[in-house]
Coordinates of C-alpha atoms in Angstrom, one line a residue:
X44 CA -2.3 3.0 -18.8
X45 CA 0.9 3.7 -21.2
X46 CA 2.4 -0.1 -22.7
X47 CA 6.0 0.0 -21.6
X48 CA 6.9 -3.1 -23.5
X49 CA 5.4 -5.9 -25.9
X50 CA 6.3 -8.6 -27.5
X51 CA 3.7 -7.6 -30.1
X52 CA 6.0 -7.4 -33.6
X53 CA 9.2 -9.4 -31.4
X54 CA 10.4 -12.2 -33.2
X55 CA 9.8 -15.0 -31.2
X56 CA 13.3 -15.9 -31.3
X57 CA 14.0 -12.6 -29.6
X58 CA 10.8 -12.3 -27.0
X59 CA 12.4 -13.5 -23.9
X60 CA 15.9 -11.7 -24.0
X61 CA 13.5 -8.5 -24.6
X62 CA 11.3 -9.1 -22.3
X63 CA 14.1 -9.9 -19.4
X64 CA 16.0 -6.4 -20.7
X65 CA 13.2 -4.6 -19.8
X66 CA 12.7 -5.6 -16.3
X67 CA 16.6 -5.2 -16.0
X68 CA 16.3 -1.6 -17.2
X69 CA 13.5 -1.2 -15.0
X70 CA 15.7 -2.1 -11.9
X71 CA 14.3 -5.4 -11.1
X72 CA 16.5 -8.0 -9.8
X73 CA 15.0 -11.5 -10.9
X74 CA 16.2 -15.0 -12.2
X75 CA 13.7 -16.1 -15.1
X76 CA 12.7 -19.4 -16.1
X77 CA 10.3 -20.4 -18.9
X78 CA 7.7 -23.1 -17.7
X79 CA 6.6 -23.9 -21.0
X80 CA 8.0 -24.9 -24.7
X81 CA 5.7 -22.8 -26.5
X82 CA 5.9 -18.9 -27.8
X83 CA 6.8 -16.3 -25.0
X84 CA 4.5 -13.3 -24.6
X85 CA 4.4 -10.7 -22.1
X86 CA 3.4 -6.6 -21.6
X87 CA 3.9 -4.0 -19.2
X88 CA 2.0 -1.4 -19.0
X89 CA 2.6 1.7 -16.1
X90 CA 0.9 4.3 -14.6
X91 CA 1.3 6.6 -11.5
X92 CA -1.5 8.2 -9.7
X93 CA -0.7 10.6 -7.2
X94 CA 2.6 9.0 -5.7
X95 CA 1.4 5.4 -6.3
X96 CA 3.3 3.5 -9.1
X97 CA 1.1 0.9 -10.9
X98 CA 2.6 -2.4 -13.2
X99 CA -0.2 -4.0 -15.4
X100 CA 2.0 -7.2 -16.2
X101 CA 0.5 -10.0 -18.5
X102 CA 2.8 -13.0 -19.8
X103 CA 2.9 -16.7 -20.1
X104 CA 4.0 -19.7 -17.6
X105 CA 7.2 -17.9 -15.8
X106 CA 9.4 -19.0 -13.0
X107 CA 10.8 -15.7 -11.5
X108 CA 13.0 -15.6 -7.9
X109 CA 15.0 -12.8 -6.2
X110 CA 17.7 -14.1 -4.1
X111 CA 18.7 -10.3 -2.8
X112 CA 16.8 -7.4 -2.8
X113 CA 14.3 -7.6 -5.7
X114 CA 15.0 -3.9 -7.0
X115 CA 18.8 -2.5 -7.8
X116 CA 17.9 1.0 -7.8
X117 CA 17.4 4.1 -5.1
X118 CA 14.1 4.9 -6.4
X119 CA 13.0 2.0 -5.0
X120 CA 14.1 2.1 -1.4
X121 CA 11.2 1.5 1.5
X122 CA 8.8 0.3 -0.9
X123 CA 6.7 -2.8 -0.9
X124 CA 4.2 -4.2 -3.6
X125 CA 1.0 -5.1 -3.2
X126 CA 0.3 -7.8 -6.2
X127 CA -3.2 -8.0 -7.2
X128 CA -4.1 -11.0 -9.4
X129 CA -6.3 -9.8 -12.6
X130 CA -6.5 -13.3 -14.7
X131 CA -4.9 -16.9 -14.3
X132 CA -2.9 -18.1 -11.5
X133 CA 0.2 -17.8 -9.8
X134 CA 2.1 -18.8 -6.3
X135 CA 4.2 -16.9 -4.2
X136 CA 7.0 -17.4 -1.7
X137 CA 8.7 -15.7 0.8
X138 CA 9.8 -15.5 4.3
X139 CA 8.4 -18.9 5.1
X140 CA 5.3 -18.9 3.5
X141 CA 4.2 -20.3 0.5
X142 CA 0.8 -19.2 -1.1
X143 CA -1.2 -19.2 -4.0
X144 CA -3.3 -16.5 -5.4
X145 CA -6.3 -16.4 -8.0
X146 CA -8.3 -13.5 -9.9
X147 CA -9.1 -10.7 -7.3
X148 CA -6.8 -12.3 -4.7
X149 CA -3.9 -9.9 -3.9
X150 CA -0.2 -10.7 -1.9
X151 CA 2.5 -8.4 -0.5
X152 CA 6.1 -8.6 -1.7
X153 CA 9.0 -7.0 0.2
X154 CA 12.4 -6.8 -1.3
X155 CA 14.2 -9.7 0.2
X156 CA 14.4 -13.3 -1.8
X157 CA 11.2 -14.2 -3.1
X158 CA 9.7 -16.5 -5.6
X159 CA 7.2 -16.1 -8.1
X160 CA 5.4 -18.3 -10.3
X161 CA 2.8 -17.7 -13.0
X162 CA 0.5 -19.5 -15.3
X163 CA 0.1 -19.1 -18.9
X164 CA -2.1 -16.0 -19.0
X165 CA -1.8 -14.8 -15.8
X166 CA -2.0 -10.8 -15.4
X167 CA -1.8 -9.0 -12.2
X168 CA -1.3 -5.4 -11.4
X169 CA 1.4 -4.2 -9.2
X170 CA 0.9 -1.4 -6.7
X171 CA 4.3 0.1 -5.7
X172 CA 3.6 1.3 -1.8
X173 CA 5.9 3.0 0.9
X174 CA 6.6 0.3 3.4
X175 CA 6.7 2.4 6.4
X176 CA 2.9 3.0 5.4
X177 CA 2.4 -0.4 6.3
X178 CA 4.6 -1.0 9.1
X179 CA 3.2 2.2 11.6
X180 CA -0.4 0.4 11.7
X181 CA 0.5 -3.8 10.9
X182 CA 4.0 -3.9 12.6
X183 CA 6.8 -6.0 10.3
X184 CA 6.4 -6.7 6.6
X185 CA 7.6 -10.7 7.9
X186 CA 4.1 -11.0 9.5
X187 CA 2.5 -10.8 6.2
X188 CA 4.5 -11.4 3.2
X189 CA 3.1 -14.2 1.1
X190 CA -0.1 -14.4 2.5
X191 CA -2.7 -14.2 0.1
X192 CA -5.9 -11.6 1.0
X193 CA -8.4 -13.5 -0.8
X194 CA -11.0 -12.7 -3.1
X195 CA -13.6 -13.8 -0.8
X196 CA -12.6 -11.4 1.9
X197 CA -15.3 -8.5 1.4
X198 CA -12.4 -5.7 1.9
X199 CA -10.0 -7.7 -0.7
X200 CA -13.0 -7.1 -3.3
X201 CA -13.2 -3.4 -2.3
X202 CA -9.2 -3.1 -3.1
X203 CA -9.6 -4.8 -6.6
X204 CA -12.7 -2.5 -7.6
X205 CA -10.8 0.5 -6.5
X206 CA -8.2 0.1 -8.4
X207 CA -9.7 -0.7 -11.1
X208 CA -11.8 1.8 -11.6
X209 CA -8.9 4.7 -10.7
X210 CA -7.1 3.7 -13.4
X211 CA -10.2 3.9 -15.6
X212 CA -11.1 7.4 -14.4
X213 CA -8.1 8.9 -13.2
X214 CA -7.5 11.2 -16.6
X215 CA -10.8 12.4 -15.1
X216 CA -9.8 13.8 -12.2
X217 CA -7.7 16.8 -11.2
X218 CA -4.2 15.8 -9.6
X219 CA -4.9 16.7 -5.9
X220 CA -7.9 14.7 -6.4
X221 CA -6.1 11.5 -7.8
X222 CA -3.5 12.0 -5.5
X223 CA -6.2 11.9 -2.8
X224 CA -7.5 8.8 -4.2
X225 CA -4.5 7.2 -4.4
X226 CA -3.8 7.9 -0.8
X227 CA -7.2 6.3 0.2
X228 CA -6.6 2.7 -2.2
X229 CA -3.6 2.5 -0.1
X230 CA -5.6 2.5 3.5
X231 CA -8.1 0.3 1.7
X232 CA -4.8 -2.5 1.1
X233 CA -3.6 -1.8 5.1
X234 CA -7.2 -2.1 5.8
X235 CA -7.7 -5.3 4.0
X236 CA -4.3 -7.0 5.7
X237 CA -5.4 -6.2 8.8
X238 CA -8.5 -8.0 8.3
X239 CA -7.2 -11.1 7.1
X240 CA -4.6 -11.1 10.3
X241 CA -7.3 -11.6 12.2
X242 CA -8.3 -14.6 10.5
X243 CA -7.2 -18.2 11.6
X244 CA -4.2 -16.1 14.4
X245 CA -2.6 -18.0 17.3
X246 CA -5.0 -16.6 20.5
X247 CA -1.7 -15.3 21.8
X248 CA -1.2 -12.9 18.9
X249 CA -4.8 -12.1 18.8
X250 CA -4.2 -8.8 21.1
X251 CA -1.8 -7.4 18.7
X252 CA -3.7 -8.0 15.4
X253 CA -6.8 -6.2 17.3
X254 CA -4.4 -3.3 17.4
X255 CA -3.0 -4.1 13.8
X256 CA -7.0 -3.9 12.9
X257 CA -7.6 -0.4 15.4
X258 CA -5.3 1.4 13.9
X259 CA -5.9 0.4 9.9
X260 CA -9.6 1.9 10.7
X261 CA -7.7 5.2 11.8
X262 CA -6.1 5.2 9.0
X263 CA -8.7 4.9 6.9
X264 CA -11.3 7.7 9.2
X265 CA -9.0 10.4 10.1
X266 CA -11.5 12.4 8.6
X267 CA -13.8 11.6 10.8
X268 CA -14.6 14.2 12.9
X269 CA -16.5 11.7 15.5
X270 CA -13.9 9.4 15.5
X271 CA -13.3 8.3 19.1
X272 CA -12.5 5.5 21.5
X273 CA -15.8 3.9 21.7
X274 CA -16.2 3.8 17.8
X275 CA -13.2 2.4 17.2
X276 CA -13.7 -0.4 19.7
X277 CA -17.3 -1.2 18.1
X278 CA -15.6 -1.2 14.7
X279 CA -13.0 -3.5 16.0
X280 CA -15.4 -5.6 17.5
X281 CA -14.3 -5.7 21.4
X282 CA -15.3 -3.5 24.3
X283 CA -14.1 -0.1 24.9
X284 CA -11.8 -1.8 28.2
X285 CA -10.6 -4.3 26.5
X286 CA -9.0 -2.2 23.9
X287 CA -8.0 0.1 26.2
X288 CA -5.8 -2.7 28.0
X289 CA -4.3 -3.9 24.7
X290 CA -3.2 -0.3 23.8
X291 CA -1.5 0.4 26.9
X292 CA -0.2 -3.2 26.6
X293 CA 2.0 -1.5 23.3
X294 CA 2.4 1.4 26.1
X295 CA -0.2 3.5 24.0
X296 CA -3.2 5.8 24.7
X297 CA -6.2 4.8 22.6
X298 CA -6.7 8.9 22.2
X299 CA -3.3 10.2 21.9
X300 CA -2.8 7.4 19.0
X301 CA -5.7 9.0 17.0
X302 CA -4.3 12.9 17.5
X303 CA -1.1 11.5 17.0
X304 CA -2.0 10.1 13.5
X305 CA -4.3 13.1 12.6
X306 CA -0.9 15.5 13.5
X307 CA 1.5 13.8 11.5
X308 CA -1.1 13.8 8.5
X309 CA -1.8 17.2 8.9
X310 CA 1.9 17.9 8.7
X311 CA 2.4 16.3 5.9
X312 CA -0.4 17.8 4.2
X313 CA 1.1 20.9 5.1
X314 CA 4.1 20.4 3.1
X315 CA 2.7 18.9 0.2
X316 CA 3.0 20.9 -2.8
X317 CA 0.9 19.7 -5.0
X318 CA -2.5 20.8 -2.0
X319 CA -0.6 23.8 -0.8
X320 CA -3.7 25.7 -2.5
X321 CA -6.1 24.4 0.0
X322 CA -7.2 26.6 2.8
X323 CA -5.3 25.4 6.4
X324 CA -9.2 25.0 7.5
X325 CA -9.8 23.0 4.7
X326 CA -6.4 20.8 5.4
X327 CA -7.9 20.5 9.3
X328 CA -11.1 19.2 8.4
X329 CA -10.2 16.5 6.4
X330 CA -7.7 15.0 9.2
X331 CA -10.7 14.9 11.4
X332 CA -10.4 18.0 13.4
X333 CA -14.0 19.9 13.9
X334 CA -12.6 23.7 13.7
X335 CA -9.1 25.2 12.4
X336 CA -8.6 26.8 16.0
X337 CA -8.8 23.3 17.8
X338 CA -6.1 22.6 14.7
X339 CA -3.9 25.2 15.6
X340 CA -3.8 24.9 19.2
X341 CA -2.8 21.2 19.4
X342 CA -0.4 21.5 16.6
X343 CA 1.4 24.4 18.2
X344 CA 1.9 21.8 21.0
X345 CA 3.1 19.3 19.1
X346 CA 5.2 21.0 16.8
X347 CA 6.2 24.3 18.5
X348 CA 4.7 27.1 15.5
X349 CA 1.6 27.3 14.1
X350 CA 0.2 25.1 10.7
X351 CA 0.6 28.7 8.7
X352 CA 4.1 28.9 9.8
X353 CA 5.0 25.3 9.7
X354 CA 3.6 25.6 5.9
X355 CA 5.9 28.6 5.4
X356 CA 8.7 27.0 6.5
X357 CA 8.3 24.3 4.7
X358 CA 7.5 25.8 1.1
X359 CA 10.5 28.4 2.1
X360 CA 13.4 25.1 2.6
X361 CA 11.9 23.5 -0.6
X362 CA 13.0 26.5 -2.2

């Protein structure tokens, strides 16, 4: 990771007003309080991997709140965070809920007011995510802001090791590959919220967080060429009828969901730049489709022209 700021070599006099610049220049829209008397410290250091902008913040005992939206900037429209706690403590509140997270715990922020407060040594690592990732398989950010997805939670511990070991390999790997890898931390996080919904929910929301869970496991094995109704309800854990009910209950076909979600990757895939070397085939495969004709066939009926001419198209208005 590159340090983006220090107080290393501040005066101490000077540490704070620096350290609240920064975030200002970096569009963030926060109130600061000190919740100590003794020297301020604080780094940032940044990353990106594929499309995925990372924050390693570390600094002392901070009160920080966003009345509006937490980031001033375009740049940062329909994003989300996902804060994963790396040392020390800190609590979070927002939209009703007040929570507190420890090392290898991990919340989601959206940009509306928010509170944040951290202990002396605390360090977490902010992943920047698009929210509309989020929203197409858990429904509303409001269900799930400020609920910590604890350490304890098998698929929180996968998220925390992930990450952690991109950013130690990722000047390793070739960009479609990070990109790639990028791409599959983020299903890991809507994977992970989805399994903590179903913890401890009202029995009259349970139906919908069995969907919220269905449809993170697509996300996460489109590539899955086997990938079909009766696997996803025994990786759900109900009965192929009963998930059948609570899909057409969000009027929803359990099949048409799953081609649905493999066509609009595949699409995107197809006008993404930085794999536009990859064979269509190749492209197919990995959005769970057994043979590039099947591919092209449904495609054509979803999107009216081939993938070869939908990838022309594409690279032709780009230029």
């Amino acid at each position: 990771m590159q340090t983006l700021f220090s107080t290393d070599g501040v005066h101490p006099r000077d540490s704070f007003k620096r350290w609240w610049e920064t975030l200002f220049d970096l569009g963030a829209n926060l109130q600061q309080q000190r919740l100590d008397d003794g020297l301020f410290s604080g780094k940032i250091d940044v990353i990106t991997i594929g499309s995925v902008a990372m924050h390693r913040v570390s600094q002392t005992a901070l009160r920080s709140e966003a009345t509006g939206e937490m980031f001033r900037d375009s740049a940062h429209e329909g994003m989300v965070l996902a804060i994963l706690q790396l040392a020390g403590a800190a609590t979070f509140d927002q939209d009703g809920r007040n929570s507190v997270q420890r090392p290898g715990d991990f919340v989601v922020s959206d940009q509306r007011p928010v509170v944040r407060t951290t202990s002396t040594g605390s360090t977490c690592l902010s992943i920047q995510l698009p929210r509309e990732r989020l929203e197409n398989v858990l429904g509303s950010t409001r269900l799930y802001t400020a609920l910590t997805v604890a350490a304890d939670l098998a698929s929180a511990t996968l998220v925390s090791t992930f990450f952690r070991e991109l950013i130690r390999v990722q000047h390793k790997l070739p960009p479609d590959a990070a990109a790639r890898m990028a791409s599959a931390g983020t299903d890991l996080i809507v994977a992970s919220i989805a399994e903590r919904l179903a913890r401890e929910i009202p029995r009259p929301l349970h139906g919908t967080v069995v969907v919220q869970r269905a449809k993170a496991y697509v996300e996460a094995n489109l590539g899955d060429t086997t990938l079909d109704p009766p696997q996803l309800a025994a990786a759900v854990g109900v009965s192929l009828r009963r998930l059948q009910e609570l899909f057409h209950g969000h009027g929803q076909h359990i099949s048409d969901w799953i081609w649905q979600r493999r066509l609009k990757t595949a699409a995107k895939r197809l006008t993404d730049p930085g794999v536009r070397h990859l064979p269509i085939g190749t492209l197919a495969y990995g959005c769970g489709f057994a043979s590039q004709a099947h591919f092209a066939r449904r495609f054509k009926g979803q999107y009216g022209m081939t993938p070869s001419a939908y990838r022309a198209a594409s690279l032709f208005t780009a230029s």
